PDB file of C-alpha atoms and ligand atoms in Angstrom:
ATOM      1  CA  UNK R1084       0.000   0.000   0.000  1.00 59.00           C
ATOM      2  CA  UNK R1085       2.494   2.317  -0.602  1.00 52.00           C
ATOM      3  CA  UNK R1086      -0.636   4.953  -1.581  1.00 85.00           C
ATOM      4  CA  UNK R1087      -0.895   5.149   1.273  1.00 91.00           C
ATOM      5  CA  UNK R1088       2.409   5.505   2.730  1.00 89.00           C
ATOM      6  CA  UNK R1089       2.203   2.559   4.807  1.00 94.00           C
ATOM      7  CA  UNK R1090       5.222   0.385   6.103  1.00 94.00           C
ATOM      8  CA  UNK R1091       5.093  -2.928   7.022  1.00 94.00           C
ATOM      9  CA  UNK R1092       4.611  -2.575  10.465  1.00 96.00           C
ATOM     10  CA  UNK R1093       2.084   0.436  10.426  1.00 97.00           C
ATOM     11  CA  UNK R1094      -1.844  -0.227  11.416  1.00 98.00           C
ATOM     12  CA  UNK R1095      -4.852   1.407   9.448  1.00 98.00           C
ATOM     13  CA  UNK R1096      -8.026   2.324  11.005  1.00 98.00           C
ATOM     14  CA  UNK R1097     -10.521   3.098   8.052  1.00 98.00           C
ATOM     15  CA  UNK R1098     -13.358   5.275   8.809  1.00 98.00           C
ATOM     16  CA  UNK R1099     -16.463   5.184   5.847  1.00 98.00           C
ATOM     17  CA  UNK R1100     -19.534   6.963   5.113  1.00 98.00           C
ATOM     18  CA  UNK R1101     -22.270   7.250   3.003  1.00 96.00           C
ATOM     19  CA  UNK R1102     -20.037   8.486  -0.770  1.00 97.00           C
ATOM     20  CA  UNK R1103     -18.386   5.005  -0.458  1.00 98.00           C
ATOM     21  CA  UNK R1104     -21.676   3.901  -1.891  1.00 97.00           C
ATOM     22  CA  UNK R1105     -22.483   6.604  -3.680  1.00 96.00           C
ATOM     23  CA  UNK R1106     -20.783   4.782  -6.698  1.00 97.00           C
ATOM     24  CA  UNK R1107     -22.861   1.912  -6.425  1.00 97.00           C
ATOM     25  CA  UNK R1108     -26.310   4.069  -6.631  1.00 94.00           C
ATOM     26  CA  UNK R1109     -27.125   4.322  -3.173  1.00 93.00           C
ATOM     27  CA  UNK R1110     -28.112   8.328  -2.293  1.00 89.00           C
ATOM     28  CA  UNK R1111     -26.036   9.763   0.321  1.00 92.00           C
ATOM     29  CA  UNK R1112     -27.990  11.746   2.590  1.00 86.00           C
ATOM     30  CA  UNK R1113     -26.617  15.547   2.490  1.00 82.00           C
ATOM     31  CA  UNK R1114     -26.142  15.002  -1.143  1.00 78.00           C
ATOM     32  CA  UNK R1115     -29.857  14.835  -1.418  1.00 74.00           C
ATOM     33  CA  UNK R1116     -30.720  17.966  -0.014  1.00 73.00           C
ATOM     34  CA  UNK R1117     -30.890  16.395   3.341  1.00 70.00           C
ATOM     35  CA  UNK R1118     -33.445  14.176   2.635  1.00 74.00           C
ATOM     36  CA  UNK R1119     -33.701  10.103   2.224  1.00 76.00           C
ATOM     37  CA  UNK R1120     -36.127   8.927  -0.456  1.00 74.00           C
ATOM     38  CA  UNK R1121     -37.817  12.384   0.992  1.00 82.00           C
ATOM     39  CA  UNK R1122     -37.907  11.681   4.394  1.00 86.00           C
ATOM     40  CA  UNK R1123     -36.619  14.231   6.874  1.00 88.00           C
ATOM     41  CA  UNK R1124     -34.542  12.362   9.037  1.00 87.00           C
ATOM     42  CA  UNK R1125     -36.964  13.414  12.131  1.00 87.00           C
ATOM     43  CA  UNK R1126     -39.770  11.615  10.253  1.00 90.00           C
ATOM     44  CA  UNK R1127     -38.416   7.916   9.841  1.00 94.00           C
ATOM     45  CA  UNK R1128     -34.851   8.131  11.875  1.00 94.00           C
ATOM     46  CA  UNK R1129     -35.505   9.003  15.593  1.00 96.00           C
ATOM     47  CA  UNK R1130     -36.966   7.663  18.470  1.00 97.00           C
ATOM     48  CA  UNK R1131     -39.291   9.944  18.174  1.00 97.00           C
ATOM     49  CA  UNK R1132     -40.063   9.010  14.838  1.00 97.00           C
ATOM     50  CA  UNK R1133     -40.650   5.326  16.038  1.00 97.00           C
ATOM     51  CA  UNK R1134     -42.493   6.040  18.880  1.00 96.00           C
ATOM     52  CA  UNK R1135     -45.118   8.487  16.918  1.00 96.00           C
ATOM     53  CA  UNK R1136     -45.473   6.124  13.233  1.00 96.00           C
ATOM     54  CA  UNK R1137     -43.782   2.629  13.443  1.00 97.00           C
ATOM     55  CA  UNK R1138     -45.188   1.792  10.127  1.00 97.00           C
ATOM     56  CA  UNK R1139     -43.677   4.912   8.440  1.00 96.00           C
ATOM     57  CA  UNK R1140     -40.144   3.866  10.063  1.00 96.00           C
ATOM     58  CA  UNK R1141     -40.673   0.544   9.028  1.00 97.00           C
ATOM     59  CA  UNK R1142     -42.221   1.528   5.843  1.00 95.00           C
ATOM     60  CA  UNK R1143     -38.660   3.546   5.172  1.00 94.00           C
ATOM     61  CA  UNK R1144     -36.205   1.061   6.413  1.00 96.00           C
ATOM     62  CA  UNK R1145     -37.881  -1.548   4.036  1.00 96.00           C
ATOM     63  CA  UNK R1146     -37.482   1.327   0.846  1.00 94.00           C
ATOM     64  CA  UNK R1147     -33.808   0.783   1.912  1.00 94.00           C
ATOM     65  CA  UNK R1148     -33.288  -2.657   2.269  1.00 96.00           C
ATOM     66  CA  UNK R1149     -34.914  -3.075  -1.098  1.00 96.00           C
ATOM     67  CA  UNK R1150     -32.204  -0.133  -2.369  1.00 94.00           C
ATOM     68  CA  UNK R1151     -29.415  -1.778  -0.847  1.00 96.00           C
ATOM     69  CA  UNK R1152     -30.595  -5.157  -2.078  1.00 97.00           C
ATOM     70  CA  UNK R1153     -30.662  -3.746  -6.022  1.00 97.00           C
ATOM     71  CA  UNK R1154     -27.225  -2.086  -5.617  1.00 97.00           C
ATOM     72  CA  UNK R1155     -23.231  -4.089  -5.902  1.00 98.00           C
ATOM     73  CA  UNK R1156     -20.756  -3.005  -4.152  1.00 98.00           C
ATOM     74  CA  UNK R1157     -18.091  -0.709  -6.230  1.00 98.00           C
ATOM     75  CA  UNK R1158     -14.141  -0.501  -6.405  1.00 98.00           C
ATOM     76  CA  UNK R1159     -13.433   1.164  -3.219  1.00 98.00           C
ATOM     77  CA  UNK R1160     -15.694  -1.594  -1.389  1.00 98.00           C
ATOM     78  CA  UNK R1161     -13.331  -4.123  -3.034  1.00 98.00           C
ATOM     79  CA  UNK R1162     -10.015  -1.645  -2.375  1.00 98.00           C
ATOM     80  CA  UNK R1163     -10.458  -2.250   0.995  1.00 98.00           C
ATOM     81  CA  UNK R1164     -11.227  -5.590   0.853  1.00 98.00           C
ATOM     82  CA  UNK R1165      -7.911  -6.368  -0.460  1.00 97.00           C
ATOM     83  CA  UNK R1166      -6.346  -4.317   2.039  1.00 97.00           C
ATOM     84  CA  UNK R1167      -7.699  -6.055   4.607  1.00 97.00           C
ATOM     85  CA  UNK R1168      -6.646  -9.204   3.183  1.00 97.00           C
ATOM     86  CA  UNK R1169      -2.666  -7.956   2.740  1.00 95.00           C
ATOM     87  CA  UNK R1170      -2.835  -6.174   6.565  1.00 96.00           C
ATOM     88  CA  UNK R1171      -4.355  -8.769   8.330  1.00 96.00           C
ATOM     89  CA  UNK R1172      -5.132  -7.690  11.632  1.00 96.00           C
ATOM     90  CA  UNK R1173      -3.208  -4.435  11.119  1.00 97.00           C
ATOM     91  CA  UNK R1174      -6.133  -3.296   9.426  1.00 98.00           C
ATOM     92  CA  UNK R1175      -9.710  -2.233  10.725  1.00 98.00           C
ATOM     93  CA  UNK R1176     -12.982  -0.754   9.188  1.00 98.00           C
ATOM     94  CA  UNK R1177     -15.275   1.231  10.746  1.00 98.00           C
ATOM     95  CA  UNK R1178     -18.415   2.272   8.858  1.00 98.00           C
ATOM     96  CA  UNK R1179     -20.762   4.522   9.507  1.00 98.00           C
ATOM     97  CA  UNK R1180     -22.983   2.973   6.759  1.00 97.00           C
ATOM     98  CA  UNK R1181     -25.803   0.066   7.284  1.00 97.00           C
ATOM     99  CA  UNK R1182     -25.816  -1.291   4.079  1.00 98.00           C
ATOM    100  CA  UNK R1183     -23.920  -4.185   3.506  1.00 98.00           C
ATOM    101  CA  UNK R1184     -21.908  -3.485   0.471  1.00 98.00           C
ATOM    102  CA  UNK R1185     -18.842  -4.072   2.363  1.00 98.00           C
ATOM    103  CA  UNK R1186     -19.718  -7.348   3.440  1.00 98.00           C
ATOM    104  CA  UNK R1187     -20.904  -7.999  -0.083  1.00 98.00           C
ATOM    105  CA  UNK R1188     -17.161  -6.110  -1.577  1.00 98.00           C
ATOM    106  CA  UNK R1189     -15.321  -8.724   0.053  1.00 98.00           C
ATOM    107  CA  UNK R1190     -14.455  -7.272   3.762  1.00 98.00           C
ATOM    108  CA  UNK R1191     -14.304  -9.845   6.764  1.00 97.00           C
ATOM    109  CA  UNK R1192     -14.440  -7.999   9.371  1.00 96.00           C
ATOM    110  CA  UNK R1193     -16.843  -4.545   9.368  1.00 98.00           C
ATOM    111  CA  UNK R1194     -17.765  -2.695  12.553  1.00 98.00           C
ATOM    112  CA  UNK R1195     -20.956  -1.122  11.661  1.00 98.00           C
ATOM    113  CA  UNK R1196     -21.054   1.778  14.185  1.00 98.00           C
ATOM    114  CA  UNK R1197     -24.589   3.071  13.330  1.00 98.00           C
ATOM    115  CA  UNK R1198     -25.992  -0.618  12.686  1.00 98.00           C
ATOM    116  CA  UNK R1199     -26.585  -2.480   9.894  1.00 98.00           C
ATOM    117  CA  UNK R1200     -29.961  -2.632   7.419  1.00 98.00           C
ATOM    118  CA  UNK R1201     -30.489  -6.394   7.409  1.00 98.00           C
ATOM    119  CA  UNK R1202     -30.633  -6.733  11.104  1.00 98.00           C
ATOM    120  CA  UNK R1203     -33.757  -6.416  13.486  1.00 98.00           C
ATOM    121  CA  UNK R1204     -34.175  -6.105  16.932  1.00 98.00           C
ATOM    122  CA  UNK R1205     -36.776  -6.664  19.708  1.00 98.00           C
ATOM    123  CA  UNK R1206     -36.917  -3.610  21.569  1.00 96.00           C
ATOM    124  CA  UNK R1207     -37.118  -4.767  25.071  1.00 97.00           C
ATOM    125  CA  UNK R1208     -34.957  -8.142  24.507  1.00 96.00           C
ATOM    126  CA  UNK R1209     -32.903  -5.929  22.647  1.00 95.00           C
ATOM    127  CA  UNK R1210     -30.771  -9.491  20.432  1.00 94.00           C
ATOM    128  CA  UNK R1211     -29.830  -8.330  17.138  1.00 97.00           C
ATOM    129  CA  UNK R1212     -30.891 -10.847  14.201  1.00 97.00           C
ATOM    130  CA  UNK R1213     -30.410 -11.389  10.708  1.00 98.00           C
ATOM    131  CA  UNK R1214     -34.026  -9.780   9.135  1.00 98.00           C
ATOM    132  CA  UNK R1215     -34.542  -9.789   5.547  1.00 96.00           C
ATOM    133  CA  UNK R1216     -37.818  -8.847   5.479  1.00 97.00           C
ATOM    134  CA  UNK R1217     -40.122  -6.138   4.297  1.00 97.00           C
ATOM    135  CA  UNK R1218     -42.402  -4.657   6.161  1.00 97.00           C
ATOM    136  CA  UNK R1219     -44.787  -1.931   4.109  1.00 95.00           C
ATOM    137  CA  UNK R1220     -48.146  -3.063   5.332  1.00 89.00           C
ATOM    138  CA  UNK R1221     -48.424  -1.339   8.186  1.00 84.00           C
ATOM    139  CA  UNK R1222     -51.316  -3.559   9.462  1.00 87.00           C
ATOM    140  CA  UNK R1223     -48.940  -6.625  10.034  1.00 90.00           C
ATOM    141  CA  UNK R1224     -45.138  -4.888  11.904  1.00 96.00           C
ATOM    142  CA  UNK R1225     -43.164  -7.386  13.514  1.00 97.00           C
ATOM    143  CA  UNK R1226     -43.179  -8.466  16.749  1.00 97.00           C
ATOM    144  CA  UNK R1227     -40.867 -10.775  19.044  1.00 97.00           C
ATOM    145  CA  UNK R1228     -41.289 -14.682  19.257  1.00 94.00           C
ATOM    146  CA  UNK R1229     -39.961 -15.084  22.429  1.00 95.00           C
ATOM    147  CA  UNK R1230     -42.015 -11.634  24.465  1.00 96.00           C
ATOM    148  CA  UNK R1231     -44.362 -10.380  22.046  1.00 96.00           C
ATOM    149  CA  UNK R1232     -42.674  -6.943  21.864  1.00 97.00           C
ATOM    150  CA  UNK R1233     -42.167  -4.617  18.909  1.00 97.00           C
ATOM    151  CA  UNK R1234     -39.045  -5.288  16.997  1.00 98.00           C
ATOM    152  CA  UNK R1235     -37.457  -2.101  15.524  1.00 98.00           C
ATOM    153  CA  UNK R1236     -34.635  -1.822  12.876  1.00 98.00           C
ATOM    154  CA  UNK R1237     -30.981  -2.662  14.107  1.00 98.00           C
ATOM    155  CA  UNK R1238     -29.984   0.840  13.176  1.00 98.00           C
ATOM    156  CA  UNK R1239     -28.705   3.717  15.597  1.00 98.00           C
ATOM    157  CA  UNK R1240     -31.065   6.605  15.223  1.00 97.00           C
ATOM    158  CA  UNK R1241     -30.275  10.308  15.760  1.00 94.00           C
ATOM    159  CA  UNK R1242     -30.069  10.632  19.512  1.00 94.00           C
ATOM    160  CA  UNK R1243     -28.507   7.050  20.213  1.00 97.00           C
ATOM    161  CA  UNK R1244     -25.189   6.037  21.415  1.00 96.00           C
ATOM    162  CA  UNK R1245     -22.978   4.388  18.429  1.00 97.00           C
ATOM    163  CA  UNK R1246     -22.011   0.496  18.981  1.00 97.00           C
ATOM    164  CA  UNK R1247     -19.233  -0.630  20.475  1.00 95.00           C
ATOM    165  CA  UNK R1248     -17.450   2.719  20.759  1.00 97.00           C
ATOM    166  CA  UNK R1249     -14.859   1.389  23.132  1.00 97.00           C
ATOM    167  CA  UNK R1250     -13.800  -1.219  20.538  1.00 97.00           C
ATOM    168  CA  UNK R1251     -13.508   1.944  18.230  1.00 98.00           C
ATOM    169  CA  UNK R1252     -11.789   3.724  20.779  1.00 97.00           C
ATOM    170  CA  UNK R1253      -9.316   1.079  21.575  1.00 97.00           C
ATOM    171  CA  UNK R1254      -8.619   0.470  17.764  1.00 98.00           C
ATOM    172  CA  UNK R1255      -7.738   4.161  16.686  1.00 97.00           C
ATOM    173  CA  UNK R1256      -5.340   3.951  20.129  1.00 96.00           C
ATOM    174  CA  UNK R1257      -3.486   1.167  18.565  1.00 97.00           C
ATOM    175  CA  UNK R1258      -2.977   3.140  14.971  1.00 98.00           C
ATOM    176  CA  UNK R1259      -0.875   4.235  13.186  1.00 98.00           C
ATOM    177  CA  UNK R1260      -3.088   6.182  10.278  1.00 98.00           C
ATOM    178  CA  UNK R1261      -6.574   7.027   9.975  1.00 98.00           C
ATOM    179  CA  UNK R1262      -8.080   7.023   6.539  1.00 98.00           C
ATOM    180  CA  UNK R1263     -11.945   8.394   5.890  1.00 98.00           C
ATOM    181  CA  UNK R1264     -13.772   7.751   3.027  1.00 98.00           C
ATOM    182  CA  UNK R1265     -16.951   9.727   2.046  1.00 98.00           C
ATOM    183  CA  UNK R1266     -18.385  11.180   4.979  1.00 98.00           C
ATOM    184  CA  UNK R1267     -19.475  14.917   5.205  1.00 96.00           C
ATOM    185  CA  UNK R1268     -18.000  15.294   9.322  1.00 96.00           C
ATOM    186  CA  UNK R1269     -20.751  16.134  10.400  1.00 93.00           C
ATOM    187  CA  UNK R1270     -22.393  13.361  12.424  1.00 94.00           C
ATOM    188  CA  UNK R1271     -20.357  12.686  15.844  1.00 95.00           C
ATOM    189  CA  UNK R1272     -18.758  11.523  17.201  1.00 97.00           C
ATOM    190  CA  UNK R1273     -17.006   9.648  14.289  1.00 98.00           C
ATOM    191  CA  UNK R1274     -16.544  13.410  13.130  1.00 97.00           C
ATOM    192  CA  UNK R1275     -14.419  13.290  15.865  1.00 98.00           C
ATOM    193  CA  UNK R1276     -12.268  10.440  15.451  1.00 98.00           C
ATOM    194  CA  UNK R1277      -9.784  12.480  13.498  1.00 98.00           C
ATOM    195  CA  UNK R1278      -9.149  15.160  16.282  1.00 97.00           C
ATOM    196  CA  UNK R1279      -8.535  11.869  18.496  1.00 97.00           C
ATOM    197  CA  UNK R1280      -5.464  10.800  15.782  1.00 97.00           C
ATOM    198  CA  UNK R1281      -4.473  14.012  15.660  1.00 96.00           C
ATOM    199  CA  UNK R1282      -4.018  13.937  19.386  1.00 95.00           C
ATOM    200  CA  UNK R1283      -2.068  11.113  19.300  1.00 95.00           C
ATOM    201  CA  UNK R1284       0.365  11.700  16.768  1.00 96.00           C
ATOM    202  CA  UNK R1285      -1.143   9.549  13.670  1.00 97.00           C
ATOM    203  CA  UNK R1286      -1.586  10.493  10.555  1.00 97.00           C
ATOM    204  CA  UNK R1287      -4.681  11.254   9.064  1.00 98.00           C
ATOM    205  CA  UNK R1288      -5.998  10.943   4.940  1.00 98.00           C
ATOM    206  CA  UNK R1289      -9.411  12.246   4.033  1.00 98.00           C
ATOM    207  CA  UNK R1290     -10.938  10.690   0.614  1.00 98.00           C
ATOM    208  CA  UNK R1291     -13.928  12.517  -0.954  1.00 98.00           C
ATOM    209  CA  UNK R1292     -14.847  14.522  -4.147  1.00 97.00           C
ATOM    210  CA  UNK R1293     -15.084  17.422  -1.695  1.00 97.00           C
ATOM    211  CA  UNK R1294     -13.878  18.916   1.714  1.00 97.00           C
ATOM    212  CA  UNK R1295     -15.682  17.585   4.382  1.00 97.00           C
ATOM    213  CA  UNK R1296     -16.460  20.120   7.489  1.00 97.00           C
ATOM    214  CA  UNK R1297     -13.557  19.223   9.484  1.00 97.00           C
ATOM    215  CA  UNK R1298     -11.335  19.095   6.805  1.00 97.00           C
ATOM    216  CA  UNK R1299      -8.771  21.417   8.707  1.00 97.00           C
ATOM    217  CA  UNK R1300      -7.952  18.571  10.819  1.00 97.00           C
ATOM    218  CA  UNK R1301      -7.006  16.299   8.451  1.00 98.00           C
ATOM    219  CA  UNK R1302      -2.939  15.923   7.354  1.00 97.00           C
ATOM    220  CA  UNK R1303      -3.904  14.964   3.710  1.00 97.00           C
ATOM    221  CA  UNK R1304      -7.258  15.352   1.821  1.00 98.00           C
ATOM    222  CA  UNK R1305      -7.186  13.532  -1.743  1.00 97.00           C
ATOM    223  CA  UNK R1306     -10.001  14.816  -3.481  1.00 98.00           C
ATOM    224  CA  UNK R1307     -11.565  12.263  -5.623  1.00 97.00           C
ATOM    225  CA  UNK R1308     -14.491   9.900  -5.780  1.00 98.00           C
ATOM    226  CA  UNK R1309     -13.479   6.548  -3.676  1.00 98.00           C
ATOM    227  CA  UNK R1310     -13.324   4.807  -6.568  1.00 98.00           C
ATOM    228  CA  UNK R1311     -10.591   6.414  -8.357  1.00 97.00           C
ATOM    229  CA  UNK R1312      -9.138   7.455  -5.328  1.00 97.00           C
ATOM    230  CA  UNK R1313      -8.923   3.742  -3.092  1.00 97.00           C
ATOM    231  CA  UNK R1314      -7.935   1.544  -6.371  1.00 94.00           C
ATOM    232  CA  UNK R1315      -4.761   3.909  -7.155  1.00 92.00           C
ATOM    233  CA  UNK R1316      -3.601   3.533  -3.185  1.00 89.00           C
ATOM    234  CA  UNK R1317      -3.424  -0.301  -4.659  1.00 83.00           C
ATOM    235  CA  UNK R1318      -1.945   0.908  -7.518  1.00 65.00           C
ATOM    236  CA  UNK R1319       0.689   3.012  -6.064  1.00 52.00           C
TER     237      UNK R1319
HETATM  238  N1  APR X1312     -16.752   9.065  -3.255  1.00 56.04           N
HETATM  239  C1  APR X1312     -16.428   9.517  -2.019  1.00 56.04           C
HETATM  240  N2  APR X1312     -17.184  10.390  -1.323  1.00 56.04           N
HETATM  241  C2  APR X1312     -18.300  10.829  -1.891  1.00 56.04           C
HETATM  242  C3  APR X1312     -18.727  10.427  -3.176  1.00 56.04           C
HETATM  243  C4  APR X1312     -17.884   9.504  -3.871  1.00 56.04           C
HETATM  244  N3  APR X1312     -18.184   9.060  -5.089  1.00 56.04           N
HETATM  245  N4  APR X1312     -19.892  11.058  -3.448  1.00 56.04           N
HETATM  246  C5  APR X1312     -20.189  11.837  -2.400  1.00 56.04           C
HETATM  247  N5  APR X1312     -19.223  11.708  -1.448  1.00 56.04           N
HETATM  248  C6  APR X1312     -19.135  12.377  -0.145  1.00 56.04           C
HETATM  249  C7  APR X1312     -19.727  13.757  -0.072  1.00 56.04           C
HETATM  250  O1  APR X1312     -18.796  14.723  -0.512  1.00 56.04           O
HETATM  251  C8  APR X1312     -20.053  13.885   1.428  1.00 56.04           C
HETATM  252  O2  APR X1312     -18.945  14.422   2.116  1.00 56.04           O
HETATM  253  O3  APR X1312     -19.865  11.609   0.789  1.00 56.04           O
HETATM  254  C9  APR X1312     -20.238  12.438   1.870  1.00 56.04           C
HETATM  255  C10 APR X1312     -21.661  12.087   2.239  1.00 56.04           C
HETATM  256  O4  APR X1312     -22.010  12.800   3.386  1.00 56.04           O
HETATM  257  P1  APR X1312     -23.318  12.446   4.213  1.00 56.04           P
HETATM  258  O5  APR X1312     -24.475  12.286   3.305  1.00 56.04           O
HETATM  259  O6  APR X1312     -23.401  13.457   5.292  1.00 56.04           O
HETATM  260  O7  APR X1312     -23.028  10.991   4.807  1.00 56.04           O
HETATM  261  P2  APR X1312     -22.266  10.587   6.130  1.00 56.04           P
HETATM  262  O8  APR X1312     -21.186  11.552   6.438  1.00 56.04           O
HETATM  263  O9  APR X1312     -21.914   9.152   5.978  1.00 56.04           O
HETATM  264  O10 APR X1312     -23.409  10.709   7.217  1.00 56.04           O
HETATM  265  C11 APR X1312     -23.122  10.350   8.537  1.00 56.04           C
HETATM  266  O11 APR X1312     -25.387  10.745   9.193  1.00 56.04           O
HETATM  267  O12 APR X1312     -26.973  10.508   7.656  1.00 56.04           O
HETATM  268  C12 APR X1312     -26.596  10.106   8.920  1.00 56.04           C
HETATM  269  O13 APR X1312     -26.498   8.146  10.272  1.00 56.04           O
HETATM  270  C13 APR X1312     -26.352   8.619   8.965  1.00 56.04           C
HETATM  271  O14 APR X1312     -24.299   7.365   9.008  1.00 56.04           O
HETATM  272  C14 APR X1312     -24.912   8.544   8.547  1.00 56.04           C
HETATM  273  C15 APR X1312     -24.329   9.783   9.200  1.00 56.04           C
END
């Protein structure tokens, strides 16, 4: 990966967001105006939002599965399979995405910190597990085998606490560069993630067709879609 800059001994902590699939047809969300197949992000992404109209949330996560399910994953999906596969354990991806285009690219091992589209959840057992399913009728919403309770999306809504942020936490600690792909910095904290590198020395690479808002705190930006951008780091 000499893109990259990496030596043998370094350790990569990847950071994606929504323009890694961009490429593969999937909308990002500030690209569209702030809206998701329309939606404010109050209306279907909030506990709010599932609290007032489960069958609109559900209704919304279902448009996306079916989305996610019509899309491939792209080049940069695949870049960073490969690096994964030449780093080994040196390397670790963090998305903020829940499709599962990375899965689908070739990666082995994706934290999902905001949760991940094909997973459901009862919502006072609170075990995450594979869901496929649609749910548009609002008439028939799932609920729990074992307690009878509403299952929800597996997906961190506005207002939640990421997954497994001390995993994240340790990971970047053990780093030696941060790379982020496609995400606006604006959601935290992963917006934050690259004030925590800089804090500890690593260096940081920023991959995007445009600045991101914290762009300042980034060593190197590399403007560029991912796809052009991650498949010349193998290149180089
Ligand atoms: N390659 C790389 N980046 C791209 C591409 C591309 N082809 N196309 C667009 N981008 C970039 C945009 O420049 C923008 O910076 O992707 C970013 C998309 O930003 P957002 O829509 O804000 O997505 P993201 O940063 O992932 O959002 C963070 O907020 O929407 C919520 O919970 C959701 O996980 C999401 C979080």
């Amino acid at each position: 990966m000499s893109g990259l800059g990496l030596l043998p001994t370094d350790r990569l902590f990847v950071l994606t967001g929504a323009g890694i699939s961009a490429e593969s047809g999937l909308a990002t969300f500030r690209g569209s105006g702030g809206l998701w197949n329309g939606y404010r992000v109050e209306q279907v992404a909030t506990p709010e939002a599932w609290q007032a109209d489960p069958a609109l949330v559900w209704n919304f996560y279902s448009m996306r599965r079916r989305d996610a399910l019509a899309s491939e994953p792209n080049a940069a999906h695949r870049a960073l399979a490969t690096m994964e596969k030449q780093m080994g354990d040196r390397f670790y991806l963090c998305t903020q995405n829940v499709d599962d285009l990375h899965e689908r690219g070739g990666s082995l091992r994706v934290h999902h910190m905001h949760g991940s589209l094909f997973e459901s959840r009862c919502e006072r057992c609170e075990v995450p597990f594979a869901d496929r399913g649609f749910y548009e009728d609002g008439n028939t919403l799932p609920t729990c085998k074992d307690c009878g309770a509403a299952v929800r999306p597996h997906i961190v809504w506005f207002g939640e606490i990421p997954l497994a942020m001390e995993e994240i936490y340790a990971k970047l600690a053990a780093s030696t560069h941060v790379l982020v792909v496609g995400t606006s910095g604006s959601v935290y904290p992963a917006a934050g993630f690259v004030q925590i590198a800089n804090q500890r020395g690593l260096k940081t690479i920023y991959v995007g067709p445009e600045e991101p808002l914290n762009a300042g705190a980034f060593d190197d930006i590399r403007l560029g879609t991912a796809t052009e951008i991650l498949s010349g780091c193998l290149d180089g």
